[in-house]
Coordinates of C-alpha atoms in Angstrom, one line a residue:
Chain D
X1 CA 0.1 -0.2 0.0
X2 CA 2.0 3.0 -1.0
X3 CA -1.1 5.6 0.1
X4 CA -4.0 5.7 2.6
X5 CA -6.5 4.9 0.1
X6 CA -7.6 1.4 -0.5
X7 CA -7.6 2.2 -4.3
X8 CA -3.9 2.4 -4.9
X9 CA -1.3 -0.7 -4.5
X10 CA 2.0 -1.9 -5.0
X11 CA 2.9 -5.4 -5.9
X12 CA 5.5 -7.5 -7.5
X13 CA 4.9 -9.3 -10.9
X14 CA 7.7 -11.4 -10.6
X15 CA 11.6 -11.1 -8.6
X16 CA 14.6 -11.6 -10.5
X17 CA 17.0 -13.4 -8.0
X18 CA 20.4 -12.6 -7.7
X19 CA 23.5 -14.8 -7.6
X20 CA 24.2 -13.5 -4.2
X21 CA 20.7 -14.6 -2.9
X22 CA 19.3 -11.3 -3.2
X23 CA 16.1 -10.3 -5.4
X24 CA 15.2 -7.4 -7.6
X25 CA 11.5 -7.1 -7.7
X26 CA 9.9 -6.1 -11.0
X27 CA 7.1 -3.7 -9.4
X28 CA 3.3 -2.8 -10.4
X29 CA 1.4 0.0 -9.4
X30 CA -2.5 -0.3 -9.5
X31 CA -5.2 2.4 -9.3
X32 CA -8.7 2.1 -8.9
X33 CA -10.8 -1.0 -9.1
X34 CA -14.0 -2.5 -9.7
X35 CA -15.5 -3.7 -12.9
X36 CA -14.1 -0.9 -15.5
X37 CA -12.2 -1.8 -18.1
X38 CA -8.3 -2.6 -17.1
X39 CA -5.4 -0.3 -18.7
X40 CA -1.9 -1.1 -18.7
X41 CA 1.4 1.3 -19.2
X42 CA 4.7 -0.1 -19.0
X43 CA 8.0 1.6 -19.4
X44 CA 11.7 0.6 -19.0
X45 CA 12.1 -2.4 -21.1
X46 CA 15.4 -1.1 -22.0
X47 CA 17.3 0.3 -19.2
X48 CA 18.4 3.5 -21.2
X49 CA 15.0 4.8 -21.5
X50 CA 14.3 6.9 -18.1
X51 CA 11.7 9.2 -19.9
X52 CA 9.2 6.4 -19.5
X53 CA 9.4 5.8 -15.9
X54 CA 9.7 9.9 -15.1
X55 CA 6.3 9.8 -17.3
X56 CA 4.6 7.0 -15.2
X57 CA 5.2 8.8 -12.4
X58 CA 3.9 12.1 -13.3
X59 CA 0.6 9.9 -14.1
X60 CA 1.1 7.6 -10.8
X61 CA 1.0 10.9 -8.6
X62 CA -2.1 12.2 -10.8
X63 CA -4.0 8.8 -10.3
X64 CA -3.1 8.5 -6.8
X65 CA -4.9 12.0 -6.3
X66 CA -8.2 10.5 -7.5
X67 CA -8.0 6.8 -7.5
X68 CA -11.0 6.2 -5.7
X69 CA -13.1 8.2 -8.5
X70 CA -11.6 5.6 -11.0
X71 CA -13.8 3.7 -12.8
X72 CA -11.6 0.3 -13.7
X73 CA -8.1 -0.1 -13.4
X74 CA -4.9 1.5 -14.1
X75 CA -1.7 -0.9 -13.8
X76 CA 1.5 0.8 -14.3
X77 CA 4.8 -1.0 -14.9
X78 CA 7.3 1.8 -14.1
X79 CA 10.2 -0.4 -15.1
X80 CA 10.3 -3.7 -16.5
X81 CA 14.3 -4.2 -16.7
X82 CA 15.5 -2.9 -13.5
X83 CA 19.0 -4.2 -14.0
X84 CA 19.5 -2.7 -17.2
X85 CA 18.1 0.7 -15.6
X86 CA 20.7 0.3 -12.8
X87 CA 23.6 0.3 -15.4
X88 CA 22.0 2.8 -18.0
X89 CA 22.0 0.5 -20.6
X90 CA 19.7 -1.0 -23.3
X91 CA 20.5 -4.7 -23.1
X92 CA 19.8 -7.0 -19.9
X93 CA 23.3 -7.2 -18.1
X94 CA 25.5 -10.1 -18.1
X95 CA 23.3 -12.1 -20.6
X96 CA 23.5 -9.2 -23.4
X97 CA 19.5 -9.8 -24.3
X98 CA 17.0 -7.1 -25.6
X99 CA 14.3 -7.7 -23.5
X100 CA 11.8 -5.9 -26.4
X101 CA 12.8 -9.2 -28.7
X102 CA 12.4 -11.9 -26.3
X103 CA 8.5 -12.2 -26.2
X104 CA 6.4 -14.1 -25.2
X105 CA 9.2 -15.3 -23.3
X106 CA 9.2 -18.5 -21.4
X107 CA 8.8 -19.7 -17.7
X108 CA 11.4 -22.1 -17.7
X109 CA 14.2 -19.8 -18.9
X110 CA 16.5 -17.4 -17.7
X111 CA 15.3 -14.0 -16.1
X112 CA 14.2 -11.5 -19.0
X113 CA 12.4 -14.7 -20.9
X114 CA 10.6 -15.0 -17.1
X115 CA 9.5 -11.3 -17.2
X116 CA 8.5 -11.3 -20.4
X117 CA 6.2 -14.3 -20.1
X118 CA 5.0 -12.9 -16.8
X119 CA 4.3 -9.8 -18.2
X120 CA 2.2 -11.0 -21.4
X121 CA 0.6 -13.4 -18.9
X122 CA -0.1 -10.1 -16.4
X123 CA -1.5 -7.8 -19.4
X124 CA -4.1 -10.7 -21.2
X125 CA -7.3 -9.5 -20.7
X126 CA -6.5 -5.8 -20.7
X127 CA -8.7 -2.9 -22.6
X128 CA -5.3 -1.5 -23.9
X129 CA -1.8 -1.7 -23.3
X130 CA 0.6 1.1 -23.7
X131 CA 4.4 0.8 -23.7
X132 CA 6.4 4.2 -23.2
X133 CA 9.4 3.4 -24.9
X134 CA 11.6 6.6 -25.3
X135 CA 14.1 7.0 -27.5
X136 CA 17.6 5.5 -28.7
X137 CA 20.5 7.3 -27.2
X138 CA 21.7 8.4 -30.5
X139 CA 18.5 10.8 -31.4
X140 CA 15.8 13.4 -30.2
X141 CA 12.6 12.4 -31.4
X142 CA 9.1 14.4 -31.5
X143 CA 6.2 12.5 -29.3
X144 CA 4.7 9.9 -31.4
X145 CA 2.8 6.8 -31.5
X146 CA 3.6 3.7 -33.6
X147 CA 1.1 0.7 -34.3
X148 CA 0.5 -2.0 -36.5
X149 CA -1.4 -0.7 -39.4
X150 CA -4.0 -3.3 -39.3
X151 CA -5.1 -2.6 -36.1
X152 CA -7.8 0.3 -36.4
X153 CA -8.3 -0.2 -32.9
X154 CA -4.7 0.6 -31.8
X155 CA -4.9 3.6 -34.2
X156 CA -7.7 4.9 -32.8
X157 CA -6.4 5.1 -29.5
X158 CA -3.3 6.4 -30.6
X159 CA -4.7 9.5 -31.9
X160 CA -6.0 10.4 -28.4
X161 CA -2.3 10.2 -26.6
X162 CA -1.4 13.9 -27.7
X163 CA 1.5 13.1 -29.9
X164 CA 2.2 14.6 -33.1
X165 CA 2.3 11.5 -35.4
X166 CA 0.9 8.2 -35.6
X167 CA 3.3 5.7 -37.5
X168 CA 1.1 2.8 -38.8
X169 CA 3.9 0.2 -39.4
X170 CA 3.2 -2.7 -41.7
X171 CA 5.9 -5.0 -40.3
X172 CA 6.1 -7.0 -37.0
X173 CA 9.6 -7.7 -35.4
X174 CA 9.5 -11.6 -34.2
X175 CA 9.8 -11.3 -30.4
X176 CA 8.6 -7.9 -29.7
X177 CA 5.7 -6.9 -27.7
X178 CA 3.5 -6.1 -30.6
X179 CA 3.8 -9.0 -31.5
X180 CA 2.2 -10.7 -28.8
X181 CA -0.6 -7.7 -28.0
X182 CA -1.7 -6.7 -31.4
X183 CA -3.5 -3.7 -30.3
X184 CA 0.0 -2.3 -28.4
X185 CA 0.7 1.6 -28.6
X186 CA 4.0 2.2 -28.5
X187 CA 4.9 6.0 -27.3
X188 CA 8.3 7.6 -28.0
X189 CA 9.8 10.9 -27.8
X190 CA 12.5 12.8 -26.1
X191 CA 16.1 11.9 -26.0
X192 CA 17.3 8.4 -25.1
X193 CA 18.8 8.0 -21.6
X194 CA 17.8 11.6 -20.9
X195 CA 15.1 13.3 -19.4
X196 CA 13.7 15.9 -21.7
X197 CA 12.0 19.0 -20.7
X198 CA 8.2 18.7 -21.8
X199 CA 7.8 15.3 -22.8
X200 CA 6.4 13.8 -20.0
X201 CA 3.9 16.4 -19.8
X202 CA 2.5 16.1 -23.5
X203 CA 2.6 12.7 -23.1
X204 CA 0.9 12.5 -19.5
X205 CA -1.7 14.3 -21.1
X206 CA -2.2 11.9 -23.5
X207 CA -2.3 9.3 -21.4
X208 CA -5.3 11.1 -19.2
X209 CA -7.2 11.5 -22.0
X210 CA -7.1 7.7 -22.8
X211 CA -8.1 7.3 -19.7
X212 CA -11.1 9.5 -19.8
X213 CA -11.8 8.4 -23.3
X214 CA -12.0 4.7 -21.7
X215 CA -14.2 5.8 -19.0
X216 CA -11.9 4.9 -16.6
X217 CA -11.0 8.6 -15.6
X218 CA -14.1 10.7 -15.5
X219 CA -13.8 13.4 -17.7
X220 CA -14.3 16.3 -15.1
X221 CA -11.2 15.0 -13.5
X222 CA -8.9 15.9 -16.7
X223 CA -6.3 18.6 -15.7
X224 CA -7.1 20.3 -18.9
X225 CA -9.4 20.3 -21.5
X226 CA -9.9 17.7 -24.0
X227 CA -10.0 19.8 -26.9
X228 CA -6.2 20.9 -26.0
X229 CA -5.3 17.2 -27.4
X230 CA -3.0 17.9 -30.2
X231 CA -4.3 16.3 -33.8
X232 CA -1.4 14.1 -34.6
X233 CA -0.2 13.2 -38.4
X234 CA -1.6 9.7 -39.2
X235 CA 0.5 8.1 -42.2
X236 CA 1.3 4.4 -43.1
X237 CA 5.4 3.4 -43.7
X238 CA 5.4 5.4 -47.1
X239 CA 5.1 8.6 -45.6
X240 CA 8.5 8.4 -43.3
X241 CA 11.9 9.1 -45.1
X242 CA 15.0 8.1 -43.5
X243 CA 17.9 10.2 -44.4
X244 CA 21.1 8.4 -44.0
X245 CA 24.8 9.4 -44.4
X246 CA 27.0 8.2 -46.8
X247 CA 30.1 9.7 -45.6
X248 CA 31.4 9.3 -42.0
X249 CA 32.9 12.0 -40.3
X250 CA 30.6 14.7 -37.8
X251 CA 26.8 15.1 -38.4
X252 CA 26.3 19.0 -37.7
X253 CA 22.3 19.1 -37.8
X254 CA 20.7 22.5 -39.6
X255 CA 17.4 22.0 -38.6
X256 CA 15.5 21.6 -35.3
X257 CA 13.1 18.9 -33.9
X258 CA 9.8 18.8 -35.5
X259 CA 11.0 21.6 -37.8
X260 CA 8.9 22.0 -41.4
X261 CA 11.6 21.2 -44.1
X262 CA 10.7 21.6 -47.9
X263 CA 11.9 19.5 -50.3
X264 CA 15.6 20.5 -51.0
X265 CA 16.3 22.1 -47.8
X266 CA 19.7 21.6 -45.9
X267 CA 19.3 19.1 -42.8
X268 CA 22.7 19.0 -41.7
X269 CA 26.5 18.5 -42.9
X270 CA 28.9 15.9 -42.4
X271 CA 32.6 17.1 -42.0
X272 CA 35.5 15.7 -41.3
X273 CA 36.3 15.7 -38.0
X274 CA 40.1 17.0 -38.0
X275 CA 40.0 19.4 -41.1
X276 CA 36.2 20.3 -40.8
X277 CA 36.1 20.1 -44.7
X278 CA 32.5 19.4 -45.5
X279 CA 32.3 15.8 -47.1
X280 CA 28.4 15.7 -47.7
X281 CA 25.5 17.8 -47.1
X282 CA 21.8 16.0 -46.4
X283 CA 19.0 17.6 -47.8
X284 CA 15.1 16.7 -47.4
X285 CA 14.1 14.5 -50.3
X286 CA 10.8 15.8 -49.6
X287 CA 8.2 18.3 -48.0
X288 CA 7.5 17.5 -44.5
X289 CA 8.5 17.7 -40.7
X290 CA 11.8 16.4 -38.8
X291 CA 10.6 13.3 -36.3
X292 CA 14.0 12.5 -35.7
X293 CA 16.8 14.6 -35.4
X294 CA 20.8 12.4 -34.6
X295 CA 21.9 14.2 -31.5
X296 CA 25.1 11.7 -31.3
X297 CA 27.3 13.3 -34.2
X298 CA 30.0 10.8 -35.1
X299 CA 28.6 8.9 -38.0
X300 CA 29.4 6.3 -40.4
X301 CA 28.2 5.7 -43.9
X302 CA 25.0 4.4 -43.8
X303 CA 24.1 6.0 -40.1
X304 CA 20.5 7.4 -39.9
X305 CA 20.8 11.0 -39.7
X306 CA 17.1 12.3 -39.7
X307 CA 13.5 10.6 -40.2
X308 CA 11.0 12.9 -42.1
X309 CA 7.2 12.9 -42.0
X310 CA 6.0 13.6 -45.1
X311 CA 2.2 13.2 -45.3
Chain Z
X1 CA 43.8 -10.9 -50.8
X2 CA 41.5 -8.5 -52.1
X3 CA 39.0 -5.7 -50.1
X4 CA 35.4 -6.7 -51.6
X5 CA 34.0 -3.9 -49.4
X6 CA 34.7 -0.4 -47.6
X7 CA 33.4 1.7 -45.2
X8 CA 34.5 5.2 -44.4
X9 CA 35.5 5.5 -40.6
X10 CA 35.6 9.3 -39.2
X11 CA 38.8 9.1 -37.4
X12 CA 40.4 5.5 -37.5
X13 CA 40.7 4.1 -41.0
X14 CA 38.1 2.8 -43.1
X15 CA 36.6 -0.6 -42.4
X16 CA 37.9 -3.1 -44.6
X17 CA 36.4 -6.5 -45.5
X18 CA 39.3 -8.8 -46.3
X19 CA 38.8 -12.3 -49.0
X20 CA 40.9 -14.4 -49.6
X21 CA 40.3 -16.6 -52.5
X22 CA 42.1 -19.7 -53.1
X23 CA 41.9 -21.7 -57.0
X24 CA 39.6 -20.8 -59.6
X25 CA 36.2 -22.5 -61.2
X26 CA 33.6 -24.2 -59.6
X27 CA 32.5 -25.5 -57.0
X28 CA 32.8 -22.0 -55.0
X29 CA 32.6 -23.0 -50.9
X30 CA 32.9 -19.6 -49.0
X31 CA 34.1 -19.8 -45.2
X32 CA 33.4 -16.9 -43.0
X33 CA 34.6 -16.3 -39.2
X34 CA 34.3 -13.4 -36.8
X35 CA 31.5 -11.9 -37.5
X36 CA 31.1 -11.4 -33.7
X37 CA 34.5 -9.3 -33.0
X38 CA 35.5 -11.9 -30.0
X39 CA 34.8 -15.3 -31.4
X40 CA 38.6 -15.6 -32.2
X41 CA 39.0 -19.2 -32.5
X42 CA 37.3 -19.2 -36.0
X43 CA 39.8 -16.5 -37.1
X44 CA 42.7 -18.7 -36.7
X45 CA 41.1 -21.8 -38.0
X46 CA 40.8 -19.9 -41.1
X47 CA 44.3 -18.6 -41.0
X48 CA 45.4 -22.7 -40.3
X49 CA 42.9 -23.7 -43.7
X50 CA 44.9 -20.5 -45.6
X51 CA 48.3 -22.5 -45.1
X52 CA 46.6 -26.0 -46.0
X53 CA 45.4 -24.0 -49.3
X54 CA 48.6 -22.4 -50.0
X55 CA 50.2 -26.0 -50.0
X56 CA 47.1 -27.9 -51.6
X57 CA 45.5 -26.0 -54.4
X58 CA 42.1 -26.3 -54.8
X59 CA 40.2 -27.7 -57.4
X60 CA 37.7 -25.2 -57.5
X61 CA 37.5 -21.9 -55.3
X62 CA 37.6 -21.4 -51.4
X63 CA 36.9 -17.9 -50.4
X64 CA 38.0 -17.2 -46.8
X65 CA 36.6 -14.1 -44.8
X66 CA 38.8 -14.9 -41.6
X67 CA 37.5 -11.8 -39.7
X68 CA 34.2 -9.8 -40.6
X69 CA 34.2 -7.5 -37.4
X70 CA 37.8 -6.3 -37.5
X71 CA 36.4 -3.4 -35.3
X72 CA 34.9 -5.5 -32.6
X73 CA 37.9 -7.7 -32.9
X74 CA 40.2 -4.5 -32.0
X75 CA 38.0 -3.8 -29.1
X76 CA 37.7 -7.3 -27.9
X77 CA 33.7 -7.0 -28.5
X78 CA 31.2 -9.1 -29.7
X79 CA 29.1 -6.4 -31.5
X80 CA 30.0 -3.8 -33.8
X81 CA 31.3 -1.6 -31.1
X82 CA 30.4 2.1 -32.6
X83 CA 26.4 1.4 -32.4
X84 CA 26.7 -1.4 -30.2
X85 CA 24.7 -3.5 -33.0
X86 CA 25.1 -7.6 -33.5
X87 CA 26.4 -7.8 -37.0
X88 CA 25.3 -11.7 -37.1
X89 CA 21.1 -9.8 -36.5
X90 CA 21.8 -7.6 -39.7
X91 CA 21.9 -10.6 -42.1
X92 CA 20.7 -10.5 -45.2
X93 CA 21.8 -6.8 -45.0
X94 CA 21.0 -3.9 -47.0
X95 CA 23.5 -2.0 -49.4
X96 CA 22.0 1.2 -48.6
X97 CA 21.0 0.4 -45.1
X98 CA 22.7 1.0 -41.6
X99 CA 26.6 0.3 -41.3
X100 CA 26.1 -3.0 -39.9
X101 CA 23.3 -4.0 -42.7
X102 CA 25.9 -2.8 -45.3
X103 CA 28.6 -5.3 -43.9
X104 CA 26.1 -8.0 -44.0
X105 CA 25.1 -7.4 -47.5
X106 CA 28.5 -7.3 -48.6
X107 CA 29.5 -10.5 -46.9
X108 CA 26.2 -12.1 -48.2
X109 CA 27.2 -10.7 -51.8
X110 CA 31.0 -11.9 -51.6
X111 CA 30.4 -15.4 -50.4
X112 CA 27.6 -16.5 -52.7
X113 CA 28.1 -20.1 -54.7
X114 CA 27.8 -23.9 -53.7
X115 CA 28.3 -23.6 -50.1
X116 CA 28.7 -21.4 -47.0
X117 CA 30.3 -22.3 -43.7
X118 CA 30.3 -19.7 -40.7
X119 CA 32.9 -20.7 -38.2
X120 CA 31.5 -19.4 -34.3
X121 CA 32.3 -19.9 -31.0
X122 CA 30.3 -20.1 -28.1
X123 CA 29.3 -16.6 -25.7
X124 CA 32.3 -15.8 -23.9
X125 CA 30.5 -16.9 -20.4
X126 CA 30.0 -20.6 -22.4
X127 CA 33.0 -22.8 -23.5
X128 CA 31.5 -25.4 -25.9
X129 CA 33.4 -28.5 -27.9
X130 CA 33.6 -28.4 -31.3
X131 CA 30.8 -29.4 -33.1
X132 CA 28.7 -28.6 -36.5
X133 CA 25.1 -27.3 -36.6
X134 CA 23.2 -28.0 -39.9
X135 CA 19.7 -29.2 -41.4
X136 CA 18.5 -32.6 -40.7
X137 CA 18.9 -33.5 -44.6
X138 CA 20.2 -32.8 -47.7
X139 CA 23.7 -31.4 -48.9
X140 CA 24.6 -29.2 -45.6
X141 CA 23.8 -32.5 -43.5
X142 CA 26.1 -34.1 -45.4
X143 CA 28.6 -31.9 -45.2
X144 CA 28.4 -31.3 -41.2
X145 CA 28.6 -35.1 -40.8
X146 CA 31.9 -35.2 -43.0
X147 CA 33.5 -32.5 -41.0
X148 CA 33.8 -35.5 -38.3
X149 CA 34.0 -33.1 -35.2
X150 CA 32.8 -34.7 -31.6
X151 CA 29.5 -33.3 -31.7
X152 CA 27.2 -33.1 -35.0
X153 CA 23.8 -31.6 -34.3
X154 CA 21.3 -31.4 -37.0
X155 CA 18.5 -29.0 -36.3
X156 CA 15.2 -28.3 -37.6
X157 CA 15.3 -25.8 -40.8
X158 CA 13.4 -23.0 -38.4
X159 CA 16.2 -22.9 -36.2
X160 CA 19.2 -22.3 -38.9
X161 CA 17.0 -19.4 -39.8
X162 CA 18.7 -16.5 -38.5
X163 CA 22.3 -14.5 -39.3
X164 CA 24.4 -15.4 -42.1
X165 CA 23.6 -19.6 -42.1
X166 CA 20.1 -18.3 -42.3
X167 CA 20.3 -15.4 -45.4
X168 CA 22.4 -18.6 -46.9
X169 CA 19.5 -21.0 -46.7
X170 CA 17.2 -18.3 -47.7
X171 CA 18.8 -17.9 -51.3
X172 CA 19.1 -21.7 -51.5
X173 CA 22.6 -22.1 -50.5
X174 CA 23.7 -25.0 -48.5
X175 CA 24.8 -23.6 -45.4
X176 CA 26.1 -24.9 -41.7
X177 CA 28.0 -23.2 -38.9
X178 CA 31.3 -25.2 -37.0
X179 CA 31.0 -23.9 -33.5
X180 CA 33.6 -24.1 -30.7
X181 CA 35.4 -22.6 -28.0
X182 CA 34.2 -19.3 -26.6
X183 CA 34.1 -15.8 -27.0
X184 CA 36.9 -13.5 -26.2
X185 CA 39.4 -16.2 -25.9
X186 CA 41.7 -18.4 -28.2
X187 CA 42.1 -22.4 -27.8
X188 CA 44.9 -23.4 -30.1
X189 CA 43.8 -27.0 -30.1
X190 CA 40.1 -26.1 -30.6
X191 CA 41.0 -24.3 -33.1
X192 CA 43.1 -26.8 -34.7
X193 CA 40.2 -29.4 -34.6
X194 CA 37.8 -26.8 -36.4
X195 CA 40.6 -26.5 -39.2
X196 CA 40.7 -30.3 -39.7
X197 CA 37.0 -30.3 -39.9
X198 CA 36.9 -27.7 -42.7
X199 CA 39.4 -29.3 -44.5
X200 CA 37.4 -32.5 -44.4
X201 CA 34.4 -30.4 -45.2
X202 CA 36.4 -28.9 -48.2
X203 CA 37.2 -32.7 -49.2
X204 CA 33.7 -34.0 -48.9
X205 CA 33.0 -31.0 -51.7
X206 CA 35.6 -32.1 -54.0
X207 CA 37.5 -29.1 -53.4
X208 CA 40.7 -30.8 -51.6
X209 CA 41.8 -34.6 -52.1
X210 CA 44.2 -34.9 -48.9
X211 CA 42.2 -34.9 -45.6
X212 CA 42.5 -36.5 -42.3
X213 CA 40.2 -39.1 -41.1
X214 CA 38.1 -38.2 -37.8
X215 CA 37.5 -39.8 -35.0
X216 CA 34.2 -41.0 -34.4
X217 CA 31.4 -38.5 -32.9
X218 CA 28.1 -38.0 -31.7
X219 CA 25.3 -37.1 -34.6
X220 CA 22.4 -36.1 -32.7
X221 CA 18.8 -34.2 -32.8
X222 CA 18.5 -34.2 -29.4
X223 CA 20.5 -32.3 -26.8
X224 CA 19.3 -31.2 -23.0
X225 CA 19.8 -28.2 -21.3
X226 CA 20.5 -27.8 -17.9
X227 CA 19.5 -24.7 -16.0
X228 CA 19.7 -23.7 -12.9
X229 CA 16.8 -23.3 -10.6
X230 CA 18.6 -20.9 -8.1
X231 CA 21.2 -18.2 -8.6
X232 CA 24.9 -18.4 -7.2
X233 CA 28.2 -19.7 -8.3
X234 CA 28.3 -22.7 -10.6
X235 CA 31.4 -24.9 -10.2
X236 CA 31.7 -28.0 -13.1
X237 CA 32.3 -30.8 -12.5
X238 CA 33.5 -31.8 -16.5
X239 CA 34.7 -30.4 -19.3
X240 CA 33.2 -29.6 -22.8
X241 CA 33.5 -33.3 -24.8
X242 CA 33.7 -35.3 -21.5
X243 CA 31.1 -38.1 -22.2
X244 CA 28.4 -38.6 -19.1
X245 CA 25.7 -41.0 -17.9
X246 CA 22.3 -40.2 -17.0
X247 CA 22.1 -39.1 -13.3
X248 CA 25.8 -38.5 -13.3
X249 CA 26.9 -35.5 -11.6
X250 CA 27.7 -32.3 -14.0
X251 CA 28.3 -29.6 -11.4
X252 CA 26.8 -27.9 -8.0
X253 CA 25.5 -24.3 -7.7
X254 CA 27.4 -22.3 -4.1
X255 CA 26.3 -19.6 -2.6
X256 CA 29.0 -16.8 -3.9
X257 CA 29.4 -15.5 -0.6
X258 CA 30.4 -18.7 2.1
X259 CA 30.0 -21.5 -0.5
X260 CA 27.0 -23.2 1.1
X261 CA 25.9 -26.1 -1.6
X262 CA 22.8 -24.8 -3.1
X263 CA 22.0 -27.0 -5.8
X264 CA 23.6 -30.1 -7.6
X265 CA 23.2 -30.1 -11.5
X266 CA 22.7 -33.9 -12.5
X267 CA 22.6 -35.2 -16.2
X268 CA 18.9 -35.8 -17.9
X269 CA 20.5 -38.0 -20.2
X270 CA 23.7 -40.0 -21.3
X271 CA 25.7 -38.2 -24.2
X272 CA 28.6 -36.0 -24.7
X273 CA 29.1 -32.3 -23.2
X274 CA 28.2 -30.1 -25.6
X275 CA 28.7 -26.6 -23.5
X276 CA 29.6 -25.5 -20.3
X277 CA 29.2 -22.3 -18.3
X278 CA 32.6 -21.2 -17.7
X279 CA 31.7 -18.2 -15.9
X280 CA 30.5 -19.1 -12.7
X281 CA 28.1 -16.4 -11.5
X282 CA 24.7 -17.4 -12.4
X283 CA 21.2 -16.3 -12.1
X284 CA 17.9 -18.6 -11.4
X285 CA 17.1 -20.7 -14.8
X286 CA 20.6 -19.9 -16.8
X287 CA 21.9 -22.6 -18.8
X288 CA 24.9 -24.1 -17.3
X289 CA 25.2 -27.5 -19.3
X290 CA 24.0 -28.9 -22.4
X291 CA 24.4 -32.2 -23.2
X292 CA 24.1 -33.8 -26.9
X293 CA 22.6 -37.1 -26.3
X294 CA 23.9 -40.3 -27.6
X295 CA 21.5 -42.1 -29.6

């Protein structure tokens, strides 16, 4: 119990047993209860995505203030991969396993497989699951959602999440969470392994709006008017342009995140790191907006420098 | 030796994918090692094979790519070090994709031919006996058996669908993996065993005429994984390649702080030890011993 209200609980999804005999719990916070829908928000599948964990703290703090008014259950998993988060790395330490590729997991295998299996079992029957995936450490991302293109329910709900863009993805990676939870909505935004001013507030409002839409959170309790929620660009894979380097060097961006660009506009330069000579200019192939921008400057030929949404 | 692919590098000299080619004409056999930068047994084994091919020119063509992930090898890392990608997960690759996808595509293109062989080791925490992994039927199966390694493990096609071997299979090129040792360590004897196995495979294809006979090994489709139920400090009682009987003690899990016995790991079947955990600190349900069953 983490507050005086019976409508808020803290429990353990499973424990990760350490060689020393200690155990690290994978925790779940529950808010509300009763007959209404059950909604799951999960963060920290990679240990280098603290933004999602902070976002769930923001949402949890708000839900704790109104838990007895909830008409349903909200489950928050602030960090599914605590050992990696302990080190600030993506993969499960020691095993070098990416938890995001281990679903549906196995109960008779090592710890990441068991965490994956326990999570898949725990979210069965949930009305909606949302994963806060954060960003790759090399990039800064505008707040965005990704869903499977053939899942209209997921698309409808992603549009409620106060994001700039919803990507309808045609492929599903084997072992990913979305391969087991077809209506999963993945939220991304901010910079990898860092906290980004404003992203938690923007996506946090989106999560509360979703809870209101699902009838779990009374609309009157929303800390903003629903009309303030952004209407995202919704587009399939064809609308996204990956701009990659053809030369190695240092990438110097010439645009800002979510900036509007016209075809031919300069997105950035690759310079020779010692002399500063410009090796390559990267230009926008189409009109669009900058959805992702590389912040880690060292690049090899083929590295992603920017991703545009061109719908 | 030729450079079949180059990738500009910001500070260091460019990445170069080197290929050593011996002989000419058909059949074309390609042997690859060092996709993981720390798997050095394969690098040494291919260099031993290069010595054989210099002495005994092949009837056909043999391509050797001894160290694909040079940057990883320099950094003693399994992955491509700059962006921490597993090169083996980048196959079949993309010539216009990310750096590892470009390298992967270049490897696939440079190894087209009648047969592909990927030489690998276990992870840095697991020691494996030299063995072949190949499909349950077909030319690659026959070549795996001809390698004459202590263990020959025939696997369903879906278990060979990943990595370079999977990419070769998907384009219809018979392919197999030879594995032995562990990441981050050179075992001279195991590298020699792998090199002799490669020479036998080249003999089976008809590229080489002089090969050494092999001692009989275990040919199996069944492998038993033994996992801990608790975390602790695993102390093995045997080595890779040892023969075991059902019920034999394979190792014990002890408390890392104080040494109290926590669990005995007992063999579930008779066979040959395929792999042993050598880094002793283990979590619950981690694989510690793998036994290939004696048919």
